[in-house]
Coordinates of N, CA and C and ligand atoms in Angstrom, one line a residue:
M267 N -79.7 -53.0 35.1 CA -79.3 -54.2 34.4 C -80.4 -54.7 33.5
A268 N -80.0 -55.1 32.3 CA -81.0 -55.5 31.3 C -81.8 -56.7 31.7
I269 N -81.2 -57.6 32.5 CA -82.0 -58.8 32.8 C -83.0 -58.6 34.0
A270 N -82.9 -57.5 34.7 CA -83.9 -57.2 35.7 C -85.1 -56.6 35.1
S271 N -86.3 -56.8 35.7 CA -87.5 -56.1 35.2 C -87.4 -54.7 35.5
P272 N -87.8 -53.8 34.6 CA -87.9 -52.4 34.9 C -88.9 -52.1 36.1
S273 N -88.6 -51.1 36.8 CA -89.5 -50.8 37.9 C -90.8 -50.3 37.4
A274 N -91.9 -50.5 38.2 CA -93.2 -50.2 37.7 C -93.3 -48.7 37.5
G275 N -94.0 -48.3 36.4 CA -94.2 -46.9 36.1 C -93.1 -46.3 35.3
W276 N -92.1 -47.1 34.8 CA -91.0 -46.6 34.0 C -91.4 -45.9 32.7
W277 N -92.6 -46.2 32.2 CA -93.1 -45.7 31.0 C -93.6 -44.3 31.1
K278 N -93.9 -43.8 32.4 CA -94.4 -42.5 32.5 C -93.5 -41.6 33.3
E279 N -92.2 -41.9 33.3 CA -91.2 -41.0 33.9 C -91.0 -39.8 32.9
P280 N -90.8 -38.6 33.4 CA -90.6 -37.5 32.5 C -89.3 -37.7 31.7
I281 N -89.4 -37.2 30.4 CA -88.3 -37.4 29.5 C -87.2 -36.5 29.9
H282 N -86.0 -37.1 29.9 CA -84.8 -36.3 30.3 C -84.5 -35.2 29.3
K283 N -84.0 -34.1 29.8 CA -83.8 -32.9 29.0 C -82.9 -33.2 27.8
V284 N -81.8 -33.9 28.1 CA -80.8 -34.2 27.0 C -81.5 -35.0 25.9
E285 N -82.3 -36.0 26.3 CA -83.0 -36.8 25.4 C -83.9 -36.0 24.5
L286 N -84.6 -35.1 25.1 CA -85.5 -34.2 24.4 C -84.8 -33.4 23.4
I287 N -83.6 -32.9 23.8 CA -82.9 -32.0 22.9 C -82.5 -32.9 21.6
W288 N -82.0 -34.1 21.9 CA -81.6 -35.0 20.8 C -82.8 -35.3 19.8
I289 N -84.0 -35.5 20.4 CA -85.2 -35.8 19.6 C -85.5 -34.6 18.7
I290 N -85.4 -33.4 19.3 CA -85.6 -32.1 18.5 C -84.6 -32.0 17.4
V291 N -83.3 -32.2 17.8 CA -82.2 -32.1 16.8 C -82.5 -33.0 15.6
A292 N -82.8 -34.3 16.0 CA -83.0 -35.3 14.9 C -84.2 -35.0 14.1
F293 N -85.2 -34.5 14.7 CA -86.4 -34.1 13.9 C -86.1 -33.0 12.9
L294 N -85.5 -31.9 13.4 CA -85.1 -30.8 12.6 C -84.2 -31.2 11.5
W295 N -83.2 -32.1 11.8 CA -82.3 -32.6 10.7 C -83.1 -33.3 9.7
G296 N -84.0 -34.1 10.1 CA -84.8 -34.9 9.1 C -85.6 -33.9 8.2
I297 N -86.2 -32.9 8.8 CA -86.9 -31.9 8.0 C -86.0 -31.2 7.0
A298 N -84.8 -30.8 7.5 CA -83.8 -30.1 6.7 C -83.4 -31.0 5.5
M299 N -83.2 -32.3 5.8 CA -82.7 -33.2 4.7 C -83.9 -33.5 3.7
F300 N -85.1 -33.4 4.2 CA -86.2 -33.6 3.2 C -86.2 -32.4 2.2
F301 N -86.0 -31.2 2.7 CA -86.0 -30.1 1.7 C -84.8 -30.1 0.9
M302 N -83.7 -30.7 1.4 CA -82.4 -30.8 0.6 C -82.6 -31.7 -0.6
M303 N -83.5 -32.7 -0.4 CA -83.8 -33.6 -1.6 C -84.3 -32.8 -2.7
I304 N -85.3 -31.9 -2.4 CA -85.9 -31.0 -3.4 C -84.8 -30.1 -4.0
Y305 N -84.0 -29.5 -3.1 CA -83.0 -28.6 -3.6 C -82.0 -29.3 -4.5
W306 N -81.5 -30.5 -4.1 CA -80.5 -31.2 -4.9 C -81.1 -31.6 -6.2
H307 N -82.4 -31.8 -6.2 CA -83.0 -32.2 -7.5 C -82.7 -31.1 -8.5
G308 N -82.8 -29.8 -8.1 CA -82.6 -28.7 -9.0 C -81.1 -28.4 -9.2
V309 N -80.3 -28.5 -8.2 CA -78.9 -28.0 -8.4 C -77.9 -29.2 -8.4
G310 N -78.3 -30.4 -8.0 CA -77.3 -31.5 -8.0 C -77.3 -32.2 -9.3
S311 N -76.4 -33.1 -9.5 CA -76.3 -33.8 -10.8 C -76.7 -35.3 -10.7
Q312 N -77.3 -35.7 -9.6 CA -77.6 -37.1 -9.5 C -79.1 -37.5 -9.4
N313 N -79.9 -36.6 -8.8 CA -81.3 -36.9 -8.7 C -82.0 -36.8 -10.0
L314 N -82.5 -37.9 -10.6 CA -83.0 -37.9 -11.9 C -84.4 -37.4 -12.0
S315 N -84.8 -36.8 -13.2 CA -86.2 -36.5 -13.4 C -86.7 -37.6 -14.3
N316 N -87.1 -38.7 -13.7 CA -87.6 -39.8 -14.5 C -89.1 -39.8 -14.5
E317 N -89.6 -40.5 -15.5 CA -91.1 -40.7 -15.6 C -91.4 -42.2 -15.4
A318 N -92.6 -42.5 -15.0 CA -92.9 -44.0 -14.9 C -94.3 -44.2 -15.5
Y319 N -94.5 -45.3 -16.2 CA -95.8 -45.6 -16.8 C -96.1 -47.0 -16.5
R320 N -97.4 -47.3 -16.5 CA -97.9 -48.7 -16.4 C -97.6 -49.5 -17.7
T321 N -97.1 -50.7 -17.5 CA -97.0 -51.5 -18.7 C -97.2 -53.0 -18.3
T322 N -97.0 -53.9 -19.2 CA -97.0 -55.3 -18.8 C -95.7 -55.9 -19.3
P323 N -95.3 -57.0 -18.7 CA -94.1 -57.7 -19.2 C -94.1 -58.0 -20.7
A324 N -95.3 -58.4 -21.1 CA -95.4 -58.8 -22.5 C -95.3 -57.6 -23.5
D325 N -96.0 -56.5 -23.1 CA -95.9 -55.3 -23.9 C -94.5 -54.8 -24.0
F326 N -93.8 -54.8 -22.8 CA -92.5 -54.2 -22.8 C -91.5 -55.1 -23.6
A327 N -91.6 -56.4 -23.4 CA -90.8 -57.3 -24.1 C -90.9 -57.1 -25.6
A328 N -92.2 -56.9 -26.1 CA -92.4 -56.7 -27.5 C -91.7 -55.4 -28.0
K329 N -91.7 -54.4 -27.2 CA -91.0 -53.1 -27.7 C -89.5 -53.4 -27.7
V330 N -89.0 -54.1 -26.7 CA -87.5 -54.4 -26.7 C -87.2 -55.2 -27.9
D331 N -88.0 -56.2 -28.2 CA -87.7 -57.1 -29.4 C -87.8 -56.4 -30.7
K332 N -88.7 -55.5 -30.8 CA -88.9 -54.7 -32.0 C -87.6 -53.9 -32.3
M333 N -87.2 -53.2 -31.3 CA -85.9 -52.3 -31.4 C -84.7 -53.2 -31.7
T334 N -84.6 -54.3 -31.0 CA -83.5 -55.2 -31.2 C -83.4 -55.8 -32.6
E335 N -84.6 -56.2 -33.1 CA -84.6 -56.8 -34.5 C -84.2 -55.7 -35.5
A336 N -84.7 -54.5 -35.3 CA -84.4 -53.4 -36.3 C -83.0 -52.9 -36.3
Y337 N -82.4 -52.8 -35.1 CA -81.1 -52.0 -35.1 C -79.9 -52.8 -34.5
T338 N -79.9 -54.1 -34.5 CA -78.8 -54.8 -34.0 C -77.6 -54.7 -35.0
V339 N -76.4 -54.3 -34.4 CA -75.3 -54.0 -35.3 C -74.2 -55.1 -35.2
R340 N -74.2 -55.8 -34.1 CA -73.3 -56.9 -33.9 C -73.7 -57.8 -32.7
Q341 N -73.0 -58.9 -32.5 CA -73.3 -59.8 -31.4 C -72.1 -59.9 -30.5
E342 N -72.3 -59.9 -29.2 CA -71.2 -60.1 -28.2 C -71.6 -61.3 -27.4
G343 N -71.1 -62.4 -27.7 CA -71.5 -63.6 -26.9 C -73.0 -63.8 -27.2
A344 N -73.8 -63.9 -26.1 CA -75.2 -64.1 -26.2 C -76.0 -62.8 -26.4
F345 N -75.3 -61.7 -26.3 CA -76.0 -60.4 -26.4 C -75.9 -59.7 -27.7
P346 N -77.1 -59.3 -28.2 CA -77.0 -58.4 -29.4 C -76.6 -57.0 -28.9
V347 N -75.8 -56.3 -29.7 CA -75.5 -54.9 -29.4 C -76.4 -54.1 -30.4
V348 N -77.2 -53.2 -29.8 CA -78.2 -52.5 -30.6 C -77.8 -51.0 -30.7
R349 N -77.8 -50.5 -31.9 CA -77.5 -49.1 -32.1 C -78.8 -48.4 -32.7
P350 N -79.7 -47.9 -31.8 CA -80.9 -47.3 -32.3 C -80.6 -45.9 -32.9
P351 N -81.5 -45.3 -33.7 CA -81.2 -44.0 -34.3 C -81.0 -43.0 -33.2
P352 N -80.0 -42.0 -33.3 CA -79.9 -41.0 -32.3 C -81.2 -40.2 -32.1
G353 N -81.4 -39.9 -30.8 CA -82.6 -39.2 -30.5 C -83.9 -40.0 -30.3
S354 N -83.7 -41.3 -30.5 CA -84.9 -42.2 -30.4 C -85.2 -42.7 -29.0
D355 N -86.3 -43.4 -28.9 CA -86.6 -44.1 -27.7 C -85.9 -45.4 -27.7
V356 N -85.1 -45.7 -26.6 CA -84.4 -46.9 -26.5 C -84.8 -47.8 -25.3
Y357 N -84.7 -49.1 -25.4 CA -85.3 -49.9 -24.4 C -84.2 -50.9 -23.8
M358 N -84.4 -51.1 -22.5 CA -83.5 -52.1 -21.9 C -84.4 -52.9 -20.9
M359 N -84.2 -54.2 -20.9 CA -85.1 -55.0 -20.1 C -84.3 -55.8 -19.1
G360 N -84.8 -55.8 -17.8 CA -84.2 -56.6 -16.8 C -84.9 -57.9 -16.7
R361 N -84.1 -59.0 -16.6 CA -84.7 -60.3 -16.4 C -83.6 -61.2 -15.7
V362 N -84.1 -62.3 -15.1 CA -83.1 -63.1 -14.5 C -82.2 -63.8 -15.6
Y363 N -81.0 -63.6 -15.7 CA -80.1 -62.7 -14.9 C -79.3 -61.9 -15.9
M364 N -79.9 -60.9 -16.5 CA -79.2 -60.0 -17.5 C -80.0 -58.8 -17.7
W365 N -79.2 -57.7 -18.2 CA -79.9 -56.5 -18.7 C -79.8 -56.7 -20.2
W366 N -80.9 -56.7 -20.9 CA -81.0 -57.1 -22.3 C -81.6 -56.0 -23.1
P367 N -81.1 -55.7 -24.3 CA -79.8 -56.1 -24.9 C -78.7 -55.1 -24.5
M368 N -77.6 -55.2 -25.1 CA -76.6 -54.1 -25.0 C -76.9 -53.0 -25.9
L369 N -76.6 -51.8 -25.5 CA -76.9 -50.6 -26.3 C -75.7 -49.9 -26.8
E370 N -75.7 -49.3 -27.9 CA -74.6 -48.4 -28.4 C -75.2 -47.1 -28.7
L371 N -74.8 -46.1 -27.9 CA -75.4 -44.7 -28.1 C -74.3 -43.8 -28.6
V372 N -74.8 -42.6 -29.1 CA -73.9 -41.6 -29.6 C -73.8 -40.5 -28.7
K373 N -72.5 -40.1 -28.4 CA -72.2 -39.0 -27.5 C -72.9 -37.7 -28.0
G374 N -73.5 -37.0 -27.0 CA -74.1 -35.7 -27.4 C -75.5 -35.8 -27.9
E375 N -76.0 -37.0 -28.2 CA -77.4 -37.2 -28.6 C -78.3 -37.5 -27.4
T376 N -79.5 -37.0 -27.5 CA -80.5 -37.3 -26.4 C -81.4 -38.5 -26.7
Y377 N -81.5 -39.3 -25.7 CA -82.3 -40.5 -25.9 C -83.3 -40.6 -24.7
R378 N -84.4 -41.3 -25.0 CA -85.3 -41.6 -23.9 C -85.1 -43.1 -23.6
L379 N -84.5 -43.4 -22.5 CA -84.2 -44.8 -22.1 C -85.3 -45.4 -21.3
H380 N -86.0 -46.4 -21.8 CA -87.1 -47.0 -21.1 C -86.6 -48.3 -20.4
L381 N -86.9 -48.4 -19.2 CA -86.4 -49.6 -18.4 C -87.6 -50.3 -17.8
S382 N -87.6 -51.6 -17.8 CA -88.6 -52.4 -17.1 C -88.1 -53.8 -16.8
S383 N -88.8 -54.5 -16.1 CA -88.4 -55.9 -15.8 C -89.5 -56.8 -16.3
I384 N -89.2 -58.0 -16.7 CA -90.2 -58.9 -17.2 C -90.5 -60.0 -16.1
D385 N -89.7 -60.0 -15.0 CA -90.0 -61.0 -14.0 C -90.0 -60.4 -12.6
L386 N -88.8 -60.1 -12.0 CA -88.7 -59.7 -10.6 C -88.3 -58.3 -10.5
Q387 N -88.2 -57.8 -9.3 CA -87.6 -56.5 -9.1 C -86.1 -56.5 -9.3
H388 N -85.6 -55.6 -10.1 CA -84.2 -55.5 -10.3 C -83.7 -54.1 -10.1
G389 N -82.4 -54.0 -10.0 CA -81.8 -52.6 -9.8 C -81.0 -52.3 -11.0
F390 N -81.1 -51.1 -11.5 CA -80.3 -50.6 -12.7 C -79.3 -49.7 -12.1
S391 N -78.0 -50.1 -12.1 CA -77.0 -49.3 -11.5 C -75.9 -49.1 -12.6
L392 N -75.8 -47.9 -13.1 CA -74.9 -47.6 -14.2 C -73.6 -47.2 -13.7
Q393 N -72.5 -48.0 -14.1 CA -71.2 -47.7 -13.6 C -70.3 -47.3 -14.7
P394 N -69.3 -46.4 -14.3 CA -69.0 -45.8 -13.0 C -69.7 -44.5 -12.7
V395 N -70.8 -44.2 -13.4 CA -71.3 -42.8 -13.2 C -72.4 -42.8 -12.0
N396 N -72.6 -43.9 -11.4 CA -73.5 -44.0 -10.2 C -74.9 -43.4 -10.5
I397 N -75.6 -43.9 -11.5 CA -77.0 -43.7 -11.7 C -77.7 -44.9 -11.2
N398 N -78.7 -44.8 -10.3 CA -79.3 -46.0 -9.8 C -80.8 -45.8 -9.9
L399 N -81.5 -46.9 -10.4 CA -82.9 -46.9 -10.5 C -83.5 -48.3 -10.1
Q400 N -84.6 -48.2 -9.4 CA -85.3 -49.5 -9.0 C -86.2 -49.8 -10.2
V401 N -86.2 -51.0 -10.6 CA -87.0 -51.4 -11.8 C -87.9 -52.5 -11.5
H402 N -89.2 -52.3 -11.7 CA -90.2 -53.2 -11.3 C -91.0 -53.8 -12.5
P403 N -91.4 -55.0 -12.5 CA -92.3 -55.5 -13.5 C -93.6 -54.8 -13.5
G404 N -94.2 -54.4 -14.6 CA -95.4 -53.7 -14.6 C -95.3 -52.2 -14.7
Y405 N -94.1 -51.7 -14.5 CA -93.8 -50.3 -14.6 C -92.7 -50.0 -15.6
E406 N -92.9 -49.0 -16.4 CA -91.8 -48.6 -17.3 C -91.2 -47.3 -16.9
M407 N -90.0 -47.3 -16.5 CA -89.3 -46.1 -16.1 C -88.7 -45.5 -17.4
V408 N -88.8 -44.2 -17.5 CA -88.2 -43.5 -18.7 C -87.3 -42.4 -18.2
V409 N -86.0 -42.5 -18.6 CA -85.0 -41.6 -18.2 C -84.6 -40.9 -19.5
T410 N -84.6 -39.6 -19.5 CA -84.1 -38.8 -20.7 C -82.7 -38.5 -20.4
M411 N -81.8 -38.9 -21.3 CA -80.4 -38.8 -21.0 C -79.6 -38.4 -22.3
T412 N -78.5 -37.7 -22.0 CA -77.6 -37.3 -23.1 C -76.2 -37.7 -22.7
P413 N -75.7 -38.8 -23.2 CA -74.4 -39.2 -22.8 C -73.3 -38.2 -23.1
N414 N -72.5 -37.8 -22.2 CA -71.5 -36.7 -22.4 C -70.1 -37.2 -22.4
Q415 N -69.9 -38.5 -22.3 CA -68.5 -39.0 -22.5 C -68.6 -40.4 -23.2
T416 N -67.6 -40.7 -24.0 CA -67.5 -41.9 -24.7 C -67.0 -43.0 -23.8
G417 N -67.2 -44.2 -24.1 CA -66.6 -45.3 -23.3 C -67.6 -46.5 -23.2
Q418 N -67.2 -47.4 -22.3 CA -68.0 -48.6 -22.1 C -68.5 -48.5 -20.6
F419 N -69.8 -48.6 -20.5 CA -70.4 -48.4 -19.2 C -71.1 -49.7 -18.8
G420 N -70.8 -50.2 -17.6 CA -71.4 -51.4 -17.1 C -72.6 -51.1 -16.3
I421 N -73.5 -52.1 -16.4 CA -74.7 -52.1 -15.6 C -74.7 -53.3 -14.6
V422 N -74.9 -53.0 -13.4 CA -75.0 -54.1 -12.4 C -76.4 -54.1 -11.8
C423 N -76.9 -55.2 -11.4 CA -78.2 -55.3 -10.7 C -77.9 -55.0 -9.2
N424 N -78.5 -54.0 -8.6 CA -78.3 -53.8 -7.2 C -79.5 -54.0 -6.3
E425 N -80.4 -54.8 -6.8 CA -81.5 -55.3 -5.9 C -81.5 -56.8 -6.0
Y426 N -81.4 -57.4 -4.8 CA -81.2 -58.9 -4.8 C -82.4 -59.5 -5.5
C427 N -82.1 -60.4 -6.4 CA -83.2 -61.0 -7.3 C -83.1 -62.5 -7.4
G428 N -82.2 -63.1 -6.6 CA -82.2 -64.6 -6.6 C -80.7 -65.1 -6.7
F429 N -80.6 -66.4 -7.0 CA -79.2 -67.0 -6.8 C -78.2 -66.5 -7.9
G430 N -78.8 -65.9 -9.0 CA -77.8 -65.4 -10.0 C -77.7 -63.9 -10.0
H431 N -78.2 -63.3 -8.9 CA -78.2 -61.8 -8.8 C -76.8 -61.2 -9.1
H432 N -75.7 -61.8 -8.5 CA -74.4 -61.2 -8.7 C -73.9 -61.4 -10.1
T433 N -74.5 -62.1 -10.9 CA -74.1 -62.3 -12.3 C -74.9 -61.4 -13.3
M434 N -75.8 -60.7 -12.7 CA -76.7 -59.9 -13.6 C -76.1 -58.6 -14.0
T435 N -75.6 -58.5 -15.2 CA -75.0 -57.3 -15.7 C -75.5 -57.0 -17.1
G436 N -75.0 -55.8 -17.6 CA -75.4 -55.4 -18.9 C -74.3 -54.4 -19.3
R437 N -74.5 -53.8 -20.5 CA -73.5 -52.8 -21.0 C -74.1 -51.8 -21.9
I438 N -73.6 -50.6 -21.8 CA -73.9 -49.5 -22.7 C -72.6 -49.0 -23.3
Y439 N -72.5 -48.9 -24.6 CA -71.4 -48.2 -25.2 C -71.8 -46.8 -25.6
V440 N -70.9 -45.9 -25.4 CA -71.1 -44.6 -25.9 C -70.0 -44.2 -26.9
V441 N -70.3 -43.9 -28.1 CA -69.3 -43.7 -29.2 C -69.5 -42.3 -29.8
D442 N -68.4 -41.8 -30.4 CA -68.5 -40.6 -31.2 C -69.2 -40.8 -32.5
N443 N -70.0 -39.8 -32.9 CA -70.7 -40.0 -34.1 C -69.8 -40.0 -35.3
K444 N -69.8 -41.2 -36.0 CA -69.0 -41.2 -37.2 C -69.8 -41.9 -38.3
Ligands
CUA621 CU1 -81.5 -58.6 -10.8 CU2 -80.4 -58.6 -8.7

C-alpha cells in the first residue's frame, strides 16, 4: 500500500529480471532512435539543415527593416507584403505578437530565410507543411529553402510567449514567376 512506509532495506533488493529486461529494451530503443535521427536527416524530408549565428535584436531588426523598405509590394492590414528578389536572403522577425513582415516568394527559386526574435522565445511553425523551428532572441536561424508549391502558407507560433501567443501568426505566399 502506498500509504504504508516501505520496509527497511527496500532500496537494496535485487532488481527483478522482468524490470531489468525492460530497462535494457528501453536503453537499446533510445540508442536506436538516436541513430535514426541522423539517418532521417539524410533520407527524410523534415529534419532541416539549418544554420545559426549570433545576432542582436537591433541588428536583426535593421536587416528586416531594410528588406521591407526596399521590396514591399502591397499592404495587408497592418502587414507589409515583401517580395524580395528571387535567390536572395529574406528575413522574418518574431515579436509579440506577430511574424513580421509577410513574404511573397517565387516557386522554384532558392532563398535563405533568416529568422530571429526581437523579444522572447517564439516558435516558427509553417503550415500546412509542418516545418518547425525554435526562434530565440540573439540568434539568427538560417534555413535554405526552395518552395515547391504555390499557395498561401500560414505561420503560427508554437512556443508559449505570453497572453497573445495564440494570436501570433504570419504568412508566406508562394507564387509562380510572372
Ligand atoms: Cu510567440 Cu507564442
